[in-house]
Amino acid sequence: MKNFLWLEKQYLSNIQYKLSMFTKKTDSLYNMRCPFCGDSQKHKFKARGYVYLNDKTNSLWYKCHNCNINLSFNNFLKKLDNNIYDDYLLDVFKEKQTFKFNKTVIEKTSDVEEFNYNKILNNLENINDFPKDHPVYKYIKNRQIPSEKYSSIFYCKRFMEWINTILPEKFNAEQLKVDEPRIIIPFFDKDGNLFAVAGRSFKKKSIKYITIKFVSDEAKIYGMDRIDMNKRVYIVEGPIDSFFIDNCIAFAGSSGYIPEFNDSVIVLDNEPRNKEIIKQLEKFISLGYKICIWPKSMPYKDINEMIVNGFSKEEIKNIIDTNTYSGLMATAKLSEWKVVRKNIRMEKIV
Ligand SMILES: [Zn+2]
């Protein structure tokens, strides 16, 4: 079995900025404040968390002498940051592939040929392949997705199972129990290479989008292959919403990474009760971005819903452009827009 100690050390060094009081004691021993129990509240300089080399497994482990948590490096990384953990799994996967194909490769070299992910779509059915009376075809048609986009939309009966054939054990047995059919939307970079896919659920109660990245250094942004960087770029939440606005990309589950544009507007869903959305908008305002605050009179929660309920592409673009704000104005509009929840406990006491 190939050893990934060097990869573990590399990832540990990459995430040390997240670890308070991180110090390297020796080549295989690192000390930090425990990120899980917070170490001591009273003593700000206590640091009782250690990453150490486990001789039995020849890999790194984490132990805290305060809360006694003991984790393999995998689980340590997973608990610390799920996105970075995903990147790590991909790197391990790539290393294993390289190892299989060429056992003489020991050092990581830069000229390792990139795995071509475009071919994974060959196993899927394209929307254009379905008969016009098929429920999947009808679903796409009823959402009024422009027919020229059909060729870039696919269907998969068991999404998680399919992903596991590409990234082994990405989804565990527990998750596979709730596996379901999903619409598949592939993400391509500027050169047309596939680097991620989003699976969109048909059900209202499920997680709307699950986005899986295959290439770790690409941000999970949808639509980068078809935008004009010199024009205003619209950034929405879901890939399907992005079909209805010209020069539009989608976050698609990424935690808000934005490439550099001359002019961009962030257009999140119309959900003034959603705390997560409020938090995101506050963050974007503080970073100086322009954001759209939907007018209170708009009853629909995302662009696709507006389209289905009779708004035209042009009308929606016009609403966005006339409700785009930044800086202090954005802060003022946001506090008008958000629905503050009443503090029920306070009311009871009074
Ligand atoms: Zn601890």
Short mmCIF file of C-alpha atoms and ligand atoms in Angstrom, two decimals:
data_model
loop_
_atom_site.label_atom_id
_atom_site.label_comp_id
_atom_site.label_asym_id
_atom_site.label_seq_id
_atom_site.Cartn_x
_atom_site.Cartn_y
_atom_site.Cartn_z
CA MET A 1 0.00 0.00 0.00
CA LYS A 2 1.30 3.37 -0.95
CA ASN A 3 1.93 5.75 1.86
CA PHE A 4 0.42 9.23 1.88
CA LEU A 5 2.38 10.70 4.77
CA TRP A 6 3.90 13.37 2.54
CA LEU A 7 0.40 14.36 1.36
CA GLU A 8 -0.85 14.52 4.95
CA LYS A 9 2.06 16.76 5.89
CA GLN A 10 1.39 18.97 2.89
CA TYR A 11 -2.28 19.36 3.81
CA LEU A 12 -1.44 20.01 7.43
CA SER A 13 0.88 22.78 6.37
CA ASN A 14 -1.84 24.18 4.05
CA ILE A 15 -4.42 24.41 6.84
CA GLN A 16 -2.18 25.64 9.64
CA TYR A 17 -3.70 29.12 9.24
CA LYS A 18 -6.89 27.64 10.70
CA LEU A 19 -5.08 26.32 13.76
CA SER A 20 -4.46 28.70 16.61
CA MET A 21 -0.91 28.65 18.09
CA PHE A 22 0.23 26.07 15.54
CA THR A 23 3.90 25.14 15.95
CA LYS A 24 6.04 22.46 14.38
CA LYS A 25 7.95 20.72 17.17
CA THR A 26 9.77 18.11 15.08
CA ASP A 27 9.34 16.73 11.57
CA SER A 28 6.51 14.51 12.83
CA LEU A 29 5.09 16.36 15.84
CA TYR A 30 2.96 19.50 15.77
CA ASN A 31 1.30 21.38 18.61
CA MET A 32 -1.78 23.65 18.57
CA ARG A 33 -4.79 24.85 20.54
CA CYS A 34 -7.46 22.19 20.19
CA PRO A 35 -9.88 23.40 17.46
CA PHE A 36 -12.58 21.03 18.73
CA CYS A 37 -12.88 21.70 22.48
CA GLY A 38 -11.33 25.18 22.21
CA ASP A 39 -8.77 24.11 24.81
CA SER A 40 -8.92 26.30 27.90
CA GLN A 41 -11.25 29.31 27.99
CA LYS A 42 -9.40 30.83 30.96
CA HIS A 43 -5.86 30.26 29.80
CA LYS A 44 -5.49 31.82 26.40
CA PHE A 45 -2.09 30.23 25.81
CA LYS A 46 -2.87 26.63 26.64
CA ALA A 47 -2.33 24.40 23.64
CA ARG A 48 -2.93 20.73 24.26
CA GLY A 49 -3.67 19.45 20.75
CA TYR A 50 -1.03 17.39 18.96
CA VAL A 51 -0.62 15.98 15.48
CA TYR A 52 1.82 13.12 15.76
CA LEU A 53 3.20 10.26 13.70
CA ASN A 54 1.48 6.99 14.52
CA ASP A 55 4.17 4.32 14.07
CA LYS A 56 1.68 1.51 13.58
CA THR A 57 -0.08 3.13 10.64
CA ASN A 58 2.83 5.29 9.51
CA SER A 59 0.42 8.16 9.16
CA LEU A 60 -0.50 11.29 11.10
CA TRP A 61 -3.03 11.27 13.93
CA TYR A 62 -4.53 13.98 16.12
CA LYS A 63 -4.83 13.86 19.90
CA CYS A 64 -5.98 16.43 22.44
CA HIS A 65 -4.90 16.06 26.06
CA ASN A 66 -7.80 18.22 27.21
CA CYS A 67 -10.85 16.61 25.58
CA ASN A 68 -9.06 13.33 24.76
CA ILE A 69 -10.30 13.30 21.18
CA ASN A 70 -8.19 10.98 19.02
CA LEU A 71 -8.59 11.11 15.25
CA SER A 72 -6.90 9.77 12.13
CA PHE A 73 -5.63 12.54 9.85
CA ASN A 74 -8.59 11.90 7.49
CA ASN A 75 -11.14 12.47 10.24
CA PHE A 76 -9.20 15.41 11.67
CA LEU A 77 -9.28 17.15 8.28
CA LYS A 78 -12.93 16.23 7.71
CA LYS A 79 -13.96 17.75 11.03
CA LEU A 80 -11.87 20.84 10.45
CA ASP A 81 -12.96 21.71 6.91
CA ASN A 82 -15.14 19.62 4.64
CA ASN A 83 -14.10 21.40 1.45
CA ILE A 84 -10.40 20.94 2.07
CA TYR A 85 -11.11 17.32 3.01
CA ASP A 86 -12.77 16.82 -0.40
CA ASP A 87 -9.65 18.21 -2.08
CA TYR A 88 -7.55 15.84 -0.02
CA LEU A 89 -9.62 12.80 -1.07
CA LEU A 90 -9.21 13.79 -4.70
CA ASP A 91 -5.46 14.07 -4.33
CA VAL A 92 -5.33 10.66 -2.69
CA PHE A 93 -7.50 9.26 -5.48
CA LYS A 94 -5.24 10.73 -8.17
CA GLU A 95 -2.16 9.39 -6.44
CA LYS A 96 -3.69 5.92 -6.32
CA GLN A 97 -4.50 6.10 -10.05
CA THR A 98 -0.97 7.20 -10.87
CA PHE A 99 0.36 4.43 -8.72
CA LYS A 100 -1.77 1.83 -10.48
CA PHE A 101 -0.78 2.93 -13.95
CA ASN A 102 2.87 3.45 -13.25
CA LYS A 103 4.28 1.74 -10.22
CA THR A 104 7.68 3.29 -10.73
CA VAL A 105 6.29 6.75 -10.00
CA ILE A 106 7.15 7.46 -6.39
CA GLU A 107 7.66 11.16 -6.22
CA LYS A 108 4.83 13.43 -7.16
CA THR A 109 5.82 14.93 -10.49
CA SER A 110 4.29 17.84 -12.30
CA ASP A 111 4.07 16.05 -15.65
CA VAL A 112 1.62 13.41 -14.45
CA GLU A 113 -1.06 13.31 -17.11
CA GLU A 114 -4.38 14.78 -15.98
CA PHE A 115 -7.28 12.37 -15.74
CA ASN A 116 -9.88 13.31 -18.36
CA TYR A 117 -13.24 13.54 -16.62
CA ASN A 118 -15.26 14.45 -19.74
CA LYS A 119 -15.75 10.78 -20.51
CA ILE A 120 -17.78 10.16 -17.33
CA LEU A 121 -20.76 11.73 -19.14
CA ASN A 122 -20.77 8.84 -21.63
CA ASN A 123 -22.63 6.68 -19.10
CA LEU A 124 -25.45 9.19 -18.70
CA GLU A 125 -28.56 9.94 -20.70
CA ASN A 126 -28.77 13.40 -22.23
CA ILE A 127 -32.08 15.26 -22.02
CA ASN A 128 -32.28 15.32 -25.83
CA ASP A 129 -32.22 11.50 -25.87
CA PHE A 130 -35.51 11.21 -23.98
CA PRO A 131 -38.85 10.84 -25.76
CA LYS A 132 -40.87 14.05 -25.49
CA ASP A 133 -43.53 12.43 -23.29
CA HIS A 134 -41.01 11.05 -20.78
CA PRO A 135 -41.36 12.51 -17.23
CA VAL A 136 -37.70 13.66 -17.17
CA TYR A 137 -38.06 15.49 -20.49
CA LYS A 138 -41.35 17.02 -19.33
CA TYR A 139 -39.79 18.16 -16.05
CA ILE A 140 -37.11 20.13 -17.90
CA LYS A 141 -39.62 21.49 -20.41
CA ASN A 142 -42.03 22.58 -17.65
CA ARG A 143 -39.27 24.54 -15.95
CA GLN A 144 -39.06 26.45 -19.25
CA ILE A 145 -35.36 25.88 -19.59
CA PRO A 146 -34.31 27.17 -23.05
CA SER A 147 -34.08 24.17 -25.41
CA GLU A 148 -30.58 25.13 -26.57
CA LYS A 149 -29.40 24.26 -23.03
CA TYR A 150 -30.77 20.71 -23.17
CA SER A 151 -27.55 19.30 -24.64
CA SER A 152 -25.70 20.35 -21.48
CA ILE A 153 -28.15 18.65 -19.10
CA PHE A 154 -28.07 14.95 -18.22
CA TYR A 155 -29.97 12.50 -16.04
CA CYS A 156 -28.82 9.89 -13.57
CA LYS A 157 -31.06 7.39 -11.81
CA ARG A 158 -28.78 6.86 -8.79
CA PHE A 159 -26.57 9.90 -8.34
CA MET A 160 -24.47 8.84 -5.34
CA GLU A 161 -23.86 5.36 -6.71
CA TRP A 162 -22.65 6.88 -9.98
CA ILE A 163 -20.33 9.30 -8.18
CA ASN A 164 -18.89 6.39 -6.19
CA THR A 165 -17.86 4.70 -9.45
CA ILE A 166 -15.68 7.76 -10.10
CA LEU A 167 -14.65 8.66 -6.56
CA PRO A 168 -14.75 5.42 -4.57
CA GLU A 169 -16.43 5.75 -1.17
CA LYS A 170 -17.34 9.41 -1.67
CA PHE A 171 -20.77 8.52 -0.28
CA ASN A 172 -21.05 6.00 2.55
CA ALA A 173 -23.64 3.27 3.10
CA GLU A 174 -25.80 5.57 5.22
CA GLN A 175 -25.89 8.25 2.51
CA LEU A 176 -26.55 5.67 -0.24
CA LYS A 177 -29.81 4.78 1.53
CA VAL A 178 -31.25 8.13 0.47
CA ASP A 179 -29.78 8.02 -3.03
CA GLU A 180 -32.20 9.32 -5.64
CA PRO A 181 -32.51 10.30 -9.32
CA ARG A 182 -30.98 13.68 -10.14
CA ILE A 183 -30.59 16.04 -13.06
CA ILE A 184 -26.86 16.26 -13.82
CA ILE A 185 -25.30 19.54 -14.82
CA PRO A 186 -21.61 19.30 -15.77
CA PHE A 187 -19.20 22.19 -15.11
CA PHE A 188 -16.51 22.96 -17.67
CA ASP A 189 -13.49 25.21 -17.44
CA LYS A 190 -12.59 27.71 -20.16
CA ASP A 191 -10.92 24.96 -22.23
CA GLY A 192 -13.98 22.72 -22.11
CA ASN A 193 -12.59 20.28 -19.56
CA LEU A 194 -15.11 18.90 -17.12
CA PHE A 195 -14.11 19.66 -13.51
CA ALA A 196 -17.31 19.17 -11.50
CA VAL A 197 -20.94 18.08 -11.69
CA ALA A 198 -24.04 19.26 -9.86
CA GLY A 199 -26.87 16.86 -9.19
CA ARG A 200 -30.21 18.59 -8.76
CA SER A 201 -32.99 16.80 -6.95
CA PHE A 202 -36.51 16.45 -8.31
CA LYS A 203 -37.96 16.44 -4.79
CA LYS A 204 -38.74 19.53 -2.76
CA LYS A 205 -37.59 18.03 0.55
CA SER A 206 -34.16 16.80 -0.60
CA ILE A 207 -30.94 18.79 -0.71
CA LYS A 208 -31.50 20.88 -3.85
CA TYR A 209 -28.02 20.62 -5.34
CA ILE A 210 -25.13 18.31 -4.54
CA THR A 211 -21.97 19.52 -6.25
CA ILE A 212 -18.99 17.22 -6.68
CA LYS A 213 -15.61 18.58 -7.69
CA PHE A 214 -13.15 16.38 -9.57
CA VAL A 215 -10.35 18.88 -9.93
CA SER A 216 -9.22 20.40 -6.69
CA ASP A 217 -7.79 23.69 -7.94
CA GLU A 218 -10.95 24.86 -9.72
CA ALA A 219 -13.46 26.82 -7.70
CA LYS A 220 -16.91 25.31 -7.95
CA ILE A 221 -18.25 28.04 -10.21
CA TYR A 222 -20.70 27.07 -12.94
CA GLY A 223 -20.62 28.63 -16.40
CA MET A 224 -17.09 30.03 -16.57
CA ASP A 225 -16.79 28.54 -20.08
CA ARG A 226 -19.40 30.83 -21.58
CA ILE A 227 -19.11 34.33 -20.13
CA ASP A 228 -17.74 37.60 -21.46
CA MET A 229 -15.42 38.95 -18.76
CA ASN A 230 -15.66 42.49 -20.17
CA LYS A 231 -19.40 42.77 -19.59
CA ARG A 232 -21.30 42.78 -16.32
CA VAL A 233 -21.31 39.26 -14.91
CA TYR A 234 -24.35 38.08 -12.90
CA ILE A 235 -23.69 35.53 -10.17
CA VAL A 236 -26.66 33.48 -8.99
CA GLU A 237 -26.98 30.49 -6.66
CA GLY A 238 -28.13 27.63 -8.89
CA PRO A 239 -26.92 26.53 -12.34
CA ILE A 240 -30.51 26.25 -13.60
CA ASP A 241 -31.24 29.86 -12.60
CA SER A 242 -28.16 30.90 -14.57
CA PHE A 243 -29.77 29.63 -17.79
CA PHE A 244 -32.24 32.54 -17.75
CA ILE A 245 -29.88 35.49 -17.43
CA ASP A 246 -27.31 36.42 -20.07
CA ASN A 247 -23.66 36.43 -18.99
CA CYS A 248 -24.48 34.61 -15.80
CA ILE A 249 -22.59 32.09 -13.66
CA ALA A 250 -23.64 30.17 -10.53
CA PHE A 251 -22.04 29.55 -7.15
CA ALA A 252 -23.53 26.05 -7.18
CA GLY A 253 -22.75 25.33 -3.56
CA SER A 254 -19.32 26.93 -3.42
CA SER A 255 -18.90 29.00 -0.30
CA GLY A 256 -18.66 32.28 -2.09
CA TYR A 257 -15.41 32.28 -4.05
CA ILE A 258 -15.67 34.96 -6.74
CA PRO A 259 -13.24 35.27 -9.65
CA GLU A 260 -12.03 38.82 -10.45
CA PHE A 261 -14.45 40.66 -12.72
CA ASN A 262 -14.55 44.29 -13.85
CA ASP A 263 -18.24 44.44 -13.03
CA SER A 264 -20.38 41.85 -11.28
CA VAL A 265 -23.64 41.61 -9.34
CA ILE A 266 -24.41 38.92 -6.80
CA VAL A 267 -28.02 37.74 -7.05
CA LEU A 268 -28.95 35.33 -4.27
CA ASP A 269 -32.37 33.71 -3.91
CA ASN A 270 -35.31 35.81 -2.71
CA GLU A 271 -35.45 34.33 0.79
CA PRO A 272 -35.49 37.17 3.34
CA ARG A 273 -36.11 34.69 6.19
CA ASN A 274 -33.06 32.59 5.39
CA LYS A 275 -30.33 33.45 7.91
CA GLU A 276 -27.62 31.87 5.77
CA ILE A 277 -28.51 34.12 2.82
CA ILE A 278 -28.56 37.23 5.04
CA LYS A 279 -25.11 36.31 6.39
CA GLN A 280 -23.74 35.78 2.89
CA LEU A 281 -25.14 39.10 1.67
CA GLU A 282 -23.63 40.91 4.65
CA LYS A 283 -20.29 39.35 3.86
CA PHE A 284 -20.46 40.36 0.18
CA ILE A 285 -21.40 43.94 1.10
CA SER A 286 -18.47 44.19 3.49
CA LEU A 287 -16.15 42.93 0.74
CA GLY A 288 -17.40 45.72 -1.54
CA TYR A 289 -19.50 43.69 -3.97
CA LYS A 290 -22.69 44.84 -5.65
CA ILE A 291 -25.71 42.81 -4.60
CA CYS A 292 -29.32 42.52 -5.70
CA ILE A 293 -31.99 43.04 -3.05
CA TRP A 294 -35.24 41.73 -4.50
CA PRO A 295 -38.20 44.11 -4.15
CA LYS A 296 -40.65 43.18 -1.38
CA SER A 297 -43.39 42.82 -3.99
CA MET A 298 -41.60 39.85 -5.60
CA PRO A 299 -43.32 36.69 -4.29
CA TYR A 300 -41.12 34.06 -5.97
CA LYS A 301 -38.00 32.68 -4.35
CA ASP A 302 -35.70 32.08 -7.29
CA ILE A 303 -35.27 33.07 -10.92
CA ASN A 304 -36.61 29.80 -12.30
CA GLU A 305 -39.77 30.20 -10.23
CA MET A 306 -40.21 33.74 -11.58
CA ILE A 307 -39.91 32.41 -15.14
CA VAL A 308 -42.38 29.59 -14.52
CA ASN A 309 -44.82 32.15 -13.10
CA GLY A 310 -44.73 34.34 -16.15
CA PHE A 311 -41.86 36.80 -15.79
CA SER A 312 -39.75 37.16 -18.94
CA LYS A 313 -35.93 37.03 -18.99
CA GLU A 314 -35.85 40.72 -19.84
CA GLU A 315 -38.19 41.66 -16.99
CA ILE A 316 -36.09 39.76 -14.48
CA LYS A 317 -32.86 41.31 -15.71
CA ASN A 318 -34.49 44.72 -15.44
CA ILE A 319 -35.65 44.02 -11.86
CA ILE A 320 -32.12 42.96 -10.92
CA ASP A 321 -30.51 46.01 -12.52
CA THR A 322 -32.86 48.45 -10.81
CA ASN A 323 -32.38 46.77 -7.43
CA THR A 324 -28.61 46.52 -7.37
CA TYR A 325 -26.81 48.20 -4.47
CA SER A 326 -23.44 48.38 -2.78
CA GLY A 327 -21.91 49.85 0.37
CA LEU A 328 -24.08 51.76 2.83
CA MET A 329 -27.07 51.74 0.50
CA ALA A 330 -26.87 47.95 0.31
CA THR A 331 -26.70 47.66 4.10
CA ALA A 332 -29.78 49.90 4.47
CA LYS A 333 -31.75 47.96 1.83
CA LEU A 334 -30.74 44.65 3.37
CA SER A 335 -32.05 45.60 6.82
CA GLU A 336 -35.35 46.69 5.24
CA TRP A 337 -35.55 43.42 3.32
CA LYS A 338 -34.68 40.84 5.93
CA VAL A 339 -37.41 39.42 8.09
CA VAL A 340 -36.28 39.55 11.68
CA ARG A 341 -37.54 36.68 13.76
CA LYS A 342 -39.22 37.62 17.00
CA ASN A 343 -37.44 36.55 20.10
CA ILE A 344 -40.07 34.24 21.54
CA ARG A 345 -38.31 33.61 24.85
CA MET A 346 -38.11 37.32 25.59
CA GLU A 347 -41.82 37.70 24.96
CA LYS A 348 -42.62 34.95 27.44
CA ILE A 349 -40.55 36.55 30.14
CA VAL A 350 -42.24 39.90 29.57
ZN ZN B 1 -9.59 19.22 22.78
#
